[in-house]
């Protein structure tokens, strides 16, 4: 799962040697991320046209695991918050407030065991849900349509890209579209020929409904953002 893989990569690069030694055995950070995502899915509230996911998560840890995590707690909390944002964005779920992560010690828990309680806490800078069927779409110049359902979409010639372009003017990893709290943003990934939005070369720009992205000789119209 890309969200979990990216979580481990980011956390590992942040705490480097500490991550490798302290987290070598016992409770692993990725187990917390997996549980968080399961709780989001299990506790989400489904309306007629919208879905809201919990944004506050309290993890109960054993005393041993809490001590192991203590020195890396700030980085771990920041990355778990990012997991909440990415999971919500990928599924089109809304958040009633910014992600909140808290750790507490439960002396009755043994090493490697933990609990998680999810809840909804209103606050500023939430994330609006996408209406049912409301994922935006990229319409290619040849008429094909590609629905943007992931929080991050990579475009380029590599087979590993989410949207593969058979275009000699496209770089192997040319551009990335990601969902943010305010909408969708496209970023050029240092491509050889650049990325255009409505005929103007950009490095990073917000996308609006009807914008035309040009990569090489390929036009992609962004609809529904």
PDB file of C-alpha atoms in Angstrom, residues 55 95-98 100 120-124:
ATOM      1  CA  UNK A  55      -9.451  12.910  12.833  1.00  0.00           C
ATOM      2  CA  UNK A  95     -12.146  15.602   8.176  1.00  0.00           C
ATOM      3  CA  UNK A  96     -13.974  17.881  10.631  1.00  0.00           C
ATOM      4  CA  UNK A  97     -10.655  19.263  11.887  1.00  0.00           C
ATOM      5  CA  UNK A  98      -6.892  18.813  11.559  1.00  0.00           C
ATOM      6  CA  UNK A 100      -4.617  14.863  16.084  1.00  0.00           C
ATOM      7  CA  UNK A 120     -14.215  13.287  15.694  1.00  0.00           C
ATOM      8  CA  UNK A 121     -12.913  16.627  16.999  1.00  0.00           C
ATOM      9  CA  UNK A 122     -13.973  19.774  15.174  1.00  0.00           C
ATOM     10  CA  UNK A 123     -11.368  22.407  14.498  1.00  0.00           C
ATOM     11  CA  UNK A 124      -9.887  24.710  11.861  1.00  0.00           C
TER      12      UNK A 124
END
